[in-house]
Every structure is written in structure tokens, then in C-alpha cells.
């Protein structure tokens, strides 16, 4: 069955630390990959997405993610986090041509000032 | 409004009652999705509409759940004979026609079944 795994449930970092959140997917065929973020009290919004081409994808607010096909991974990174990055982060995937987007369980990120 | 609007934002009901949740997508968005998010979980797909028709309803958990989008815009998720396990945040999202487009989410309707 198609699935998305996020193994980090809660990550706590100090400001200026580097961030990497793990995401692994289990999909056959061509896969589309996404990271969504939910800031406290706000709705889910898209951080970045990968469909094809350069496996290193840059998103908003200095975030990036790398698609590694051999590892079925799409980890999210940021070199230096800020307090305002405190949020819940969701990895998601779909098969190309399929509208059904499957989400991981999410990683809660807490940044300590 | 500019975003996806969901009403009510909070709904408390008793076990066995009928509930309707409404979603007003972004104007011009042809695709509409319903997701359910339980505490500590990621959003779980329920159903997807392209225009007026349900293109994929494989995520609806059982026949107590039903959704409509009669004019290709507003959608209503209907839950019959609610159970305590139905308690969750129900999220609606919409998108332009292409399936490579971004999903825009509403703030959700929090349903609590007592």
C-alpha cells in the first residue's frame, strides 16, 4: 500500500541550528512529493514540491528538500532555523496522474529562542 | 473571500446525530478535496471532486459518510449516525484544474461527538 513515513515526531532545536526532517515514501511508479507546513492556529500551506527535474527543490522561507530515489526519501532541510519556524511539518506524496495525496503523520518542530 | 472557507469551525454533537460540514472553495478552483485529521495524525484522504462528480471516494470510511458538490463549487460533507470515533478536524482543500497545482486548505471544521 502507498504510504508516507515521518519518523521524527517532535524535534526541538535552538535558533540558528540546522534542520533536517526525514520523510520516506512507499510508492510504485512516478511519484510527486510535497512538504506542507501548519503554523500554530493557521491552515496547512505548501512549503515546496517536487514533480520532476532537479532533485534538489527550493521552497519558501529558506527551506529545501532533496529527492533521493534510491532511498525513497524526500528530507526537508534548512541551514539555520528561526523561532518563527515553530510549526508542524507534513510530508505528502501522490502518484503522477493520481489526485489522491497521502500525508505522513507530521513532525512537530519547536524552536527555542 | 480569498481562501477556502469552512463552516462551522466547531461542531459538538451527540452520538447518533446527523452532521453537515460545508466547504466553499476558492473561486475558479475545479478540484475539491475532503480530508480528516485525527489528533496526532496527518490528514487522511476522504474524497476528491473534479467539478460536480466524485472522482475518487475511496477514502470514505463507511456508508455513514457522504459528500456532494451539486454545482461544482460549494461542497457538503454529510455524516449520519455519528460515532465518537468520528471526532476529528475535517479539512477541505481546493485546487486549479491541473493535478500539479498546489492544494489550498481551509482551516477545518472541528467535530466533537459526545
PDB file of C-alpha atoms in Angstrom:
ATOM      1  CA  UNK A   1       0.000   0.000   0.000  1.00  0.00           C
ATOM      2  CA  UNK A   2       1.109   3.529  -0.645  1.00  0.00           C
ATOM      3  CA  UNK A   3       2.383   5.257   2.464  1.00  0.00           C
ATOM      4  CA  UNK A   4       4.464   8.143   3.738  1.00  0.00           C
ATOM      5  CA  UNK A   5       6.588   7.857   6.885  1.00  0.00           C
ATOM      6  CA  UNK A   6       7.917  10.617   9.084  1.00  0.00           C
ATOM      7  CA  UNK A   7       9.997   9.145  11.867  1.00  0.00           C
ATOM      8  CA  UNK A   8      10.663  12.346  13.792  1.00  0.00           C
ATOM      9  CA  UNK A   9       7.543  13.088  15.817  1.00  0.00           C
ATOM     10  CA  UNK A  10       8.830  16.060  17.771  1.00  0.00           C
ATOM     11  CA  UNK A  11      12.059  17.960  17.161  1.00  0.00           C
ATOM     12  CA  UNK A  12      13.355  20.697  19.443  1.00  0.00           C
ATOM     13  CA  UNK A  13      16.129  22.993  18.246  1.00  0.00           C
ATOM     14  CA  UNK A  14      17.732  26.246  19.254  1.00  0.00           C
ATOM     15  CA  UNK A  15      17.629  29.206  16.918  1.00  0.00           C
ATOM     16  CA  UNK A  16      20.338  29.127  14.229  1.00  0.00           C
ATOM     17  CA  UNK A  17      20.653  25.344  14.409  1.00  0.00           C
ATOM     18  CA  UNK A  18      20.453  23.350  11.196  1.00  0.00           C
ATOM     19  CA  UNK A  19      17.353  21.299  10.493  1.00  0.00           C
ATOM     20  CA  UNK A  20      16.703  18.043   8.714  1.00  0.00           C
ATOM     21  CA  UNK A  21      13.336  16.309   8.884  1.00  0.00           C
ATOM     22  CA  UNK A  22      13.064  12.826   7.469  1.00  0.00           C
ATOM     23  CA  UNK A  23      10.442  11.618   5.014  1.00  0.00           C
ATOM     24  CA  UNK A  24      10.256   8.228   3.328  1.00  0.00           C
ATOM     25  CA  UNK A  25       7.602   7.072   0.906  1.00  0.00           C
ATOM     26  CA  UNK A  26       6.408   3.743  -0.345  1.00  0.00           C
ATOM     27  CA  UNK A  27       5.070   4.221  -3.857  1.00  0.00           C
ATOM     28  CA  UNK A  28       5.472   2.493  -7.177  1.00  0.00           C
ATOM     29  CA  UNK A  29       5.802   4.425 -10.397  1.00  0.00           C
ATOM     30  CA  UNK A  30       6.425   8.124 -10.790  1.00  0.00           C
ATOM     31  CA  UNK A  31       5.861   9.994  -7.556  1.00  0.00           C
ATOM     32  CA  UNK A  32       5.063  13.617  -6.761  1.00  0.00           C
ATOM     33  CA  UNK A  33       6.356  14.811  -3.382  1.00  0.00           C
ATOM     34  CA  UNK A  34       5.376  17.712  -1.151  1.00  0.00           C
ATOM     35  CA  UNK A  35       6.097  19.341   2.165  1.00  0.00           C
ATOM     36  CA  UNK A  36       3.285  21.247   3.844  1.00  0.00           C
ATOM     37  CA  UNK A  37       3.566  23.364   6.979  1.00  0.00           C
ATOM     38  CA  UNK A  38       0.982  24.293   9.570  1.00  0.00           C
ATOM     39  CA  UNK A  39       1.876  27.252  11.784  1.00  0.00           C
ATOM     40  CA  UNK A  40       0.085  27.478  15.139  1.00  0.00           C
ATOM     41  CA  UNK A  41      -3.537  28.468  14.610  1.00  0.00           C
ATOM     42  CA  UNK A  42      -3.236  28.546  10.828  1.00  0.00           C
ATOM     43  CA  UNK A  43      -4.201  26.299   7.937  1.00  0.00           C
ATOM     44  CA  UNK A  44      -1.913  23.941   6.065  1.00  0.00           C
ATOM     45  CA  UNK A  45       0.160  25.619   3.381  1.00  0.00           C
ATOM     46  CA  UNK A  46       2.575  24.395   0.767  1.00  0.00           C
ATOM     47  CA  UNK A  47       6.282  24.735   1.559  1.00  0.00           C
ATOM     48  CA  UNK A  48       7.700  23.094  -1.554  1.00  0.00           C
ATOM     49  CA  UNK A  49       7.016  20.374  -4.118  1.00  0.00           C
ATOM     50  CA  UNK A  50       8.856  18.020  -6.436  1.00  0.00           C
ATOM     51  CA  UNK A  51       7.473  16.638  -9.689  1.00  0.00           C
ATOM     52  CA  UNK A  52      10.500  16.083 -11.903  1.00  0.00           C
ATOM     53  CA  UNK A  53      13.863  17.532 -12.863  1.00  0.00           C
ATOM     54  CA  UNK A  54      16.429  18.788 -10.374  1.00  0.00           C
ATOM     55  CA  UNK A  55      16.091  16.585  -7.273  1.00  0.00           C
ATOM     56  CA  UNK A  56      17.066  19.497  -5.019  1.00  0.00           C
ATOM     57  CA  UNK A  57      13.988  21.638  -4.602  1.00  0.00           C
ATOM     58  CA  UNK A  58      13.952  25.073  -3.012  1.00  0.00           C
ATOM     59  CA  UNK A  59      10.858  26.359  -1.285  1.00  0.00           C
ATOM     60  CA  UNK A  60       9.734  29.356   0.679  1.00  0.00           C
ATOM     61  CA  UNK A  61      11.420  30.753   3.793  1.00  0.00           C
ATOM     62  CA  UNK A  62      14.805  29.190   3.043  1.00  0.00           C
ATOM     63  CA  UNK A  63      13.615  25.581   3.101  1.00  0.00           C
ATOM     64  CA  UNK A  64      14.818  22.967   0.640  1.00  0.00           C
ATOM     65  CA  UNK A  65      14.299  19.257   0.114  1.00  0.00           C
ATOM     66  CA  UNK A  66      16.199  16.593  -1.758  1.00  0.00           C
ATOM     67  CA  UNK A  67      14.558  13.741  -3.635  1.00  0.00           C
ATOM     68  CA  UNK A  68      16.735  10.623  -3.411  1.00  0.00           C
ATOM     69  CA  UNK A  69      15.030   7.961  -5.499  1.00  0.00           C
ATOM     70  CA  UNK A  70      17.328   5.122  -4.401  1.00  0.00           C
ATOM     71  CA  UNK A  71      16.442   5.783  -0.762  1.00  0.00           C
ATOM     72  CA  UNK A  72      12.746   6.599  -1.340  1.00  0.00           C
ATOM     73  CA  UNK A  73      13.371   9.751   0.640  1.00  0.00           C
ATOM     74  CA  UNK A  74      12.462  13.430   0.452  1.00  0.00           C
ATOM     75  CA  UNK A  75      14.045  15.036   3.504  1.00  0.00           C
ATOM     76  CA  UNK A  76      13.409  18.661   4.390  1.00  0.00           C
ATOM     77  CA  UNK A  77      16.326  20.902   5.334  1.00  0.00           C
ATOM     78  CA  UNK A  78      17.070  24.404   6.467  1.00  0.00           C
ATOM     79  CA  UNK A  79      20.600  25.599   7.312  1.00  0.00           C
ATOM     80  CA  UNK A  80      19.617  27.972  10.117  1.00  0.00           C
ATOM     81  CA  UNK A  81      16.198  27.862  11.780  1.00  0.00           C
ATOM     82  CA  UNK A  82      14.340  30.772  13.301  1.00  0.00           C
ATOM     83  CA  UNK A  83      11.846  30.924  16.154  1.00  0.00           C
ATOM     84  CA  UNK A  84       9.130  31.611  13.562  1.00  0.00           C
ATOM     85  CA  UNK A  85       9.729  28.156  12.043  1.00  0.00           C
ATOM     86  CA  UNK A  86       7.944  26.620  15.012  1.00  0.00           C
ATOM     87  CA  UNK A  87       5.171  24.632  13.339  1.00  0.00           C
ATOM     88  CA  UNK A  88       4.026  21.168  12.310  1.00  0.00           C
ATOM     89  CA  UNK A  89       5.523  19.838   9.084  1.00  0.00           C
ATOM     90  CA  UNK A  90       3.860  17.239   6.891  1.00  0.00           C
ATOM     91  CA  UNK A  91       5.394  15.274   4.057  1.00  0.00           C
ATOM     92  CA  UNK A  92       2.967  14.089   1.362  1.00  0.00           C
ATOM     93  CA  UNK A  93       3.070  12.090  -1.845  1.00  0.00           C
ATOM     94  CA  UNK A  94       0.941  11.126  -4.810  1.00  0.00           C
ATOM     95  CA  UNK A  95       1.432   9.106  -7.947  1.00  0.00           C
ATOM     96  CA  UNK A  96       1.753  11.083 -11.152  1.00  0.00           C
ATOM     97  CA  UNK A  97      -1.712  11.357 -12.682  1.00  0.00           C
ATOM     98  CA  UNK A  98      -3.437  10.343  -9.435  1.00  0.00           C
ATOM     99  CA  UNK A  99      -5.206  13.023  -7.438  1.00  0.00           C
ATOM    100  CA  UNK A 100      -5.049  11.286  -4.086  1.00  0.00           C
ATOM    101  CA  UNK A 101      -2.448  12.918  -1.842  1.00  0.00           C
ATOM    102  CA  UNK A 102      -1.223  10.799   1.084  1.00  0.00           C
ATOM    103  CA  UNK A 103       0.235  12.546   4.133  1.00  0.00           C
ATOM    104  CA  UNK A 104       2.686  11.408   6.772  1.00  0.00           C
ATOM    105  CA  UNK A 105       1.864  11.729  10.464  1.00  0.00           C
ATOM    106  CA  UNK A 106       3.731  15.009  10.759  1.00  0.00           C
ATOM    107  CA  UNK A 107       6.721  16.345  12.717  1.00  0.00           C
ATOM    108  CA  UNK A 108       6.223  18.990  15.342  1.00  0.00           C
ATOM    109  CA  UNK A 109       9.140  21.433  15.301  1.00  0.00           C
ATOM    110  CA  UNK A 110       9.788  23.632  18.314  1.00  0.00           C
ATOM    111  CA  UNK A 111      12.454  26.337  18.078  1.00  0.00           C
ATOM    112  CA  UNK A 112      13.801  27.688  21.328  1.00  0.00           C
ATOM    113  CA  UNK A 113      14.840  31.352  21.182  1.00  0.00           C
TER     114      UNK A 113
ATOM    115  CA  UNK B   1     -13.180  35.577   0.356  1.00  0.00           C
ATOM    116  CA  UNK B   2      -9.718  34.827  -0.965  1.00  0.00           C
ATOM    117  CA  UNK B   3      -9.234  31.456   0.700  1.00  0.00           C
ATOM    118  CA  UNK B   4     -11.072  28.192   1.280  1.00  0.00           C
ATOM    119  CA  UNK B   5     -13.878  28.748   3.761  1.00  0.00           C
ATOM    120  CA  UNK B   6     -15.242  26.028   6.024  1.00  0.00           C
ATOM    121  CA  UNK B   7     -18.258  26.155   8.304  1.00  0.00           C
ATOM    122  CA  UNK B   8     -18.844  25.553  11.081  1.00  0.00           C
ATOM    123  CA  UNK B   9     -15.406  25.951  12.589  1.00  0.00           C
ATOM    124  CA  UNK B  10     -16.522  23.916  15.588  1.00  0.00           C
ATOM    125  CA  UNK B  11     -19.356  21.448  15.931  1.00  0.00           C
ATOM    126  CA  UNK B  12     -20.273  19.492  19.047  1.00  0.00           C
ATOM    127  CA  UNK B  13     -22.913  16.826  18.630  1.00  0.00           C
ATOM    128  CA  UNK B  14     -24.235  13.753  20.354  1.00  0.00           C
ATOM    129  CA  UNK B  15     -23.652  10.197  19.273  1.00  0.00           C
ATOM    130  CA  UNK B  16     -26.199   9.134  16.702  1.00  0.00           C
ATOM    131  CA  UNK B  17     -26.937  12.613  15.342  1.00  0.00           C
ATOM    132  CA  UNK B  18     -26.594  13.792  11.745  1.00  0.00           C
ATOM    133  CA  UNK B  19     -23.967  16.407  10.848  1.00  0.00           C
ATOM    134  CA  UNK B  20     -23.250  18.530   7.776  1.00  0.00           C
ATOM    135  CA  UNK B  21     -19.958  20.314   7.172  1.00  0.00           C
ATOM    136  CA  UNK B  22     -19.672  22.903   4.442  1.00  0.00           C
ATOM    137  CA  UNK B  23     -16.753  23.910   2.232  1.00  0.00           C
ATOM    138  CA  UNK B  24     -16.610  26.960  -0.011  1.00  0.00           C
ATOM    139  CA  UNK B  25     -13.547  26.614  -2.262  1.00  0.00           C
ATOM    140  CA  UNK B  26     -11.518  29.330  -3.917  1.00  0.00           C
ATOM    141  CA  UNK B  27     -13.434  30.759  -6.850  1.00  0.00           C
ATOM    142  CA  UNK B  28     -12.499  29.055 -10.102  1.00  0.00           C
ATOM    143  CA  UNK B  29     -10.941  26.001  -8.484  1.00  0.00           C
ATOM    144  CA  UNK B  30     -12.354  22.917 -10.160  1.00  0.00           C
ATOM    145  CA  UNK B  31     -10.903  20.282  -7.846  1.00  0.00           C
ATOM    146  CA  UNK B  32     -12.082  19.904  -4.248  1.00  0.00           C
ATOM    147  CA  UNK B  33     -10.844  17.509  -1.577  1.00  0.00           C
ATOM    148  CA  UNK B  34     -12.015  16.423   1.847  1.00  0.00           C
ATOM    149  CA  UNK B  35      -9.519  15.157   4.416  1.00  0.00           C
ATOM    150  CA  UNK B  36      -9.902  14.097   8.047  1.00  0.00           C
ATOM    151  CA  UNK B  37      -7.235  14.770  10.645  1.00  0.00           C
ATOM    152  CA  UNK B  38      -7.325  12.986  13.978  1.00  0.00           C
ATOM    153  CA  UNK B  39      -5.204  14.058  16.922  1.00  0.00           C
ATOM    154  CA  UNK B  40      -1.538  13.284  16.341  1.00  0.00           C
ATOM    155  CA  UNK B  41      -2.099  12.118  12.794  1.00  0.00           C
ATOM    156  CA  UNK B  42      -1.630  13.558   9.353  1.00  0.00           C
ATOM    157  CA  UNK B  43      -4.566  14.424   7.125  1.00  0.00           C
ATOM    158  CA  UNK B  44      -6.320  11.310   5.819  1.00  0.00           C
ATOM    159  CA  UNK B  45      -7.878  11.423   2.359  1.00  0.00           C
ATOM    160  CA  UNK B  46     -11.652  11.012   2.206  1.00  0.00           C
ATOM    161  CA  UNK B  47     -12.929  12.094  -1.212  1.00  0.00           C
ATOM    162  CA  UNK B  48     -11.998  14.142  -4.257  1.00  0.00           C
ATOM    163  CA  UNK B  49     -14.298  16.026  -6.660  1.00  0.00           C
ATOM    164  CA  UNK B  50     -13.473  17.222 -10.141  1.00  0.00           C
ATOM    165  CA  UNK B  51     -16.345  19.551 -10.978  1.00  0.00           C
ATOM    166  CA  UNK B  52     -19.628  18.114  -9.748  1.00  0.00           C
ATOM    167  CA  UNK B  53     -18.641  14.464  -9.726  1.00  0.00           C
ATOM    168  CA  UNK B  54     -16.820  12.478  -7.081  1.00  0.00           C
ATOM    169  CA  UNK B  55     -13.771  11.249  -8.983  1.00  0.00           C
ATOM    170  CA  UNK B  56     -12.378   9.239  -6.062  1.00  0.00           C
ATOM    171  CA  UNK B  57     -14.320   8.399  -2.886  1.00  0.00           C
ATOM    172  CA  UNK B  58     -12.098   5.534  -1.812  1.00  0.00           C
ATOM    173  CA  UNK B  59     -11.216   7.217   1.479  1.00  0.00           C
ATOM    174  CA  UNK B  60     -14.738   7.436   2.870  1.00  0.00           C
ATOM    175  CA  UNK B  61     -14.622   5.094   5.877  1.00  0.00           C
ATOM    176  CA  UNK B  62     -18.144   3.655   5.539  1.00  0.00           C
ATOM    177  CA  UNK B  63     -21.603   4.398   4.178  1.00  0.00           C
ATOM    178  CA  UNK B  64     -22.382   6.828   7.006  1.00  0.00           C
ATOM    179  CA  UNK B  65     -20.186   9.342   5.192  1.00  0.00           C
ATOM    180  CA  UNK B  66     -21.352  11.065   2.019  1.00  0.00           C
ATOM    181  CA  UNK B  67     -20.318  14.224   0.189  1.00  0.00           C
ATOM    182  CA  UNK B  68     -21.884  16.279  -2.575  1.00  0.00           C
ATOM    183  CA  UNK B  69     -20.900  19.163  -4.793  1.00  0.00           C
ATOM    184  CA  UNK B  70     -24.057  19.774  -6.854  1.00  0.00           C
ATOM    185  CA  UNK B  71     -22.986  22.902  -8.737  1.00  0.00           C
ATOM    186  CA  UNK B  72     -19.263  22.310  -8.895  1.00  0.00           C
ATOM    187  CA  UNK B  73     -18.445  24.872  -6.253  1.00  0.00           C
ATOM    188  CA  UNK B  74     -19.616  24.507  -2.631  1.00  0.00           C
ATOM    189  CA  UNK B  75     -19.371  21.025  -1.163  1.00  0.00           C
ATOM    190  CA  UNK B  76     -21.088  19.461   1.833  1.00  0.00           C
ATOM    191  CA  UNK B  77     -19.758  16.500   3.797  1.00  0.00           C
ATOM    192  CA  UNK B  78     -22.585  14.610   5.474  1.00  0.00           C
ATOM    193  CA  UNK B  79     -22.154  12.214   8.366  1.00  0.00           C
ATOM    194  CA  UNK B  80     -25.078  10.093   9.509  1.00  0.00           C
ATOM    195  CA  UNK B  81     -25.460   8.388  12.888  1.00  0.00           C
ATOM    196  CA  UNK B  82     -22.275   9.967  14.214  1.00  0.00           C
ATOM    197  CA  UNK B  83     -19.986   7.917  16.438  1.00  0.00           C
ATOM    198  CA  UNK B  84     -17.382   9.053  18.961  1.00  0.00           C
ATOM    199  CA  UNK B  85     -14.666   7.831  16.609  1.00  0.00           C
ATOM    200  CA  UNK B  86     -15.781  10.396  14.026  1.00  0.00           C
ATOM    201  CA  UNK B  87     -14.374  13.168  16.229  1.00  0.00           C
ATOM    202  CA  UNK B  88     -11.634  14.898  14.215  1.00  0.00           C
ATOM    203  CA  UNK B  89     -10.834  18.007  12.242  1.00  0.00           C
ATOM    204  CA  UNK B  90     -12.344  17.797   8.774  1.00  0.00           C
ATOM    205  CA  UNK B  91     -10.256  19.676   6.231  1.00  0.00           C
ATOM    206  CA  UNK B  92     -11.296  20.891   2.823  1.00  0.00           C
ATOM    207  CA  UNK B  93      -8.861  21.856   0.081  1.00  0.00           C
ATOM    208  CA  UNK B  94      -9.235  23.125  -3.457  1.00  0.00           C
ATOM    209  CA  UNK B  95      -7.011  23.374  -6.493  1.00  0.00           C
ATOM    210  CA  UNK B  96      -6.968  24.660 -10.049  1.00  0.00           C
ATOM    211  CA  UNK B  97      -7.533  22.068 -12.769  1.00  0.00           C
ATOM    212  CA  UNK B  98      -4.033  20.717 -13.252  1.00  0.00           C
ATOM    213  CA  UNK B  99      -3.021  17.954 -10.858  1.00  0.00           C
ATOM    214  CA  UNK B 100       0.407  19.511 -10.474  1.00  0.00           C
ATOM    215  CA  UNK B 101      -1.108  22.502  -8.772  1.00  0.00           C
ATOM    216  CA  UNK B 102      -0.949  23.408  -5.122  1.00  0.00           C
ATOM    217  CA  UNK B 103      -3.713  22.354  -2.754  1.00  0.00           C
ATOM    218  CA  UNK B 104      -5.130  25.290  -0.789  1.00  0.00           C
ATOM    219  CA  UNK B 105      -6.541  24.213   2.560  1.00  0.00           C
ATOM    220  CA  UNK B 106      -9.227  25.710   4.728  1.00  0.00           C
ATOM    221  CA  UNK B 107      -8.879  25.998   8.480  1.00  0.00           C
ATOM    222  CA  UNK B 108     -11.021  22.967   9.063  1.00  0.00           C
ATOM    223  CA  UNK B 109     -14.180  22.058  10.929  1.00  0.00           C
ATOM    224  CA  UNK B 110     -13.534  20.502  14.322  1.00  0.00           C
ATOM    225  CA  UNK B 111     -16.162  17.862  15.028  1.00  0.00           C
ATOM    226  CA  UNK B 112     -16.631  16.514  18.537  1.00  0.00           C
ATOM    227  CA  UNK B 113     -19.050  13.649  19.080  1.00  0.00           C
ATOM    228  CA  UNK B 114     -20.031  13.166  22.714  1.00  0.00           C
TER     229      UNK B 114
END
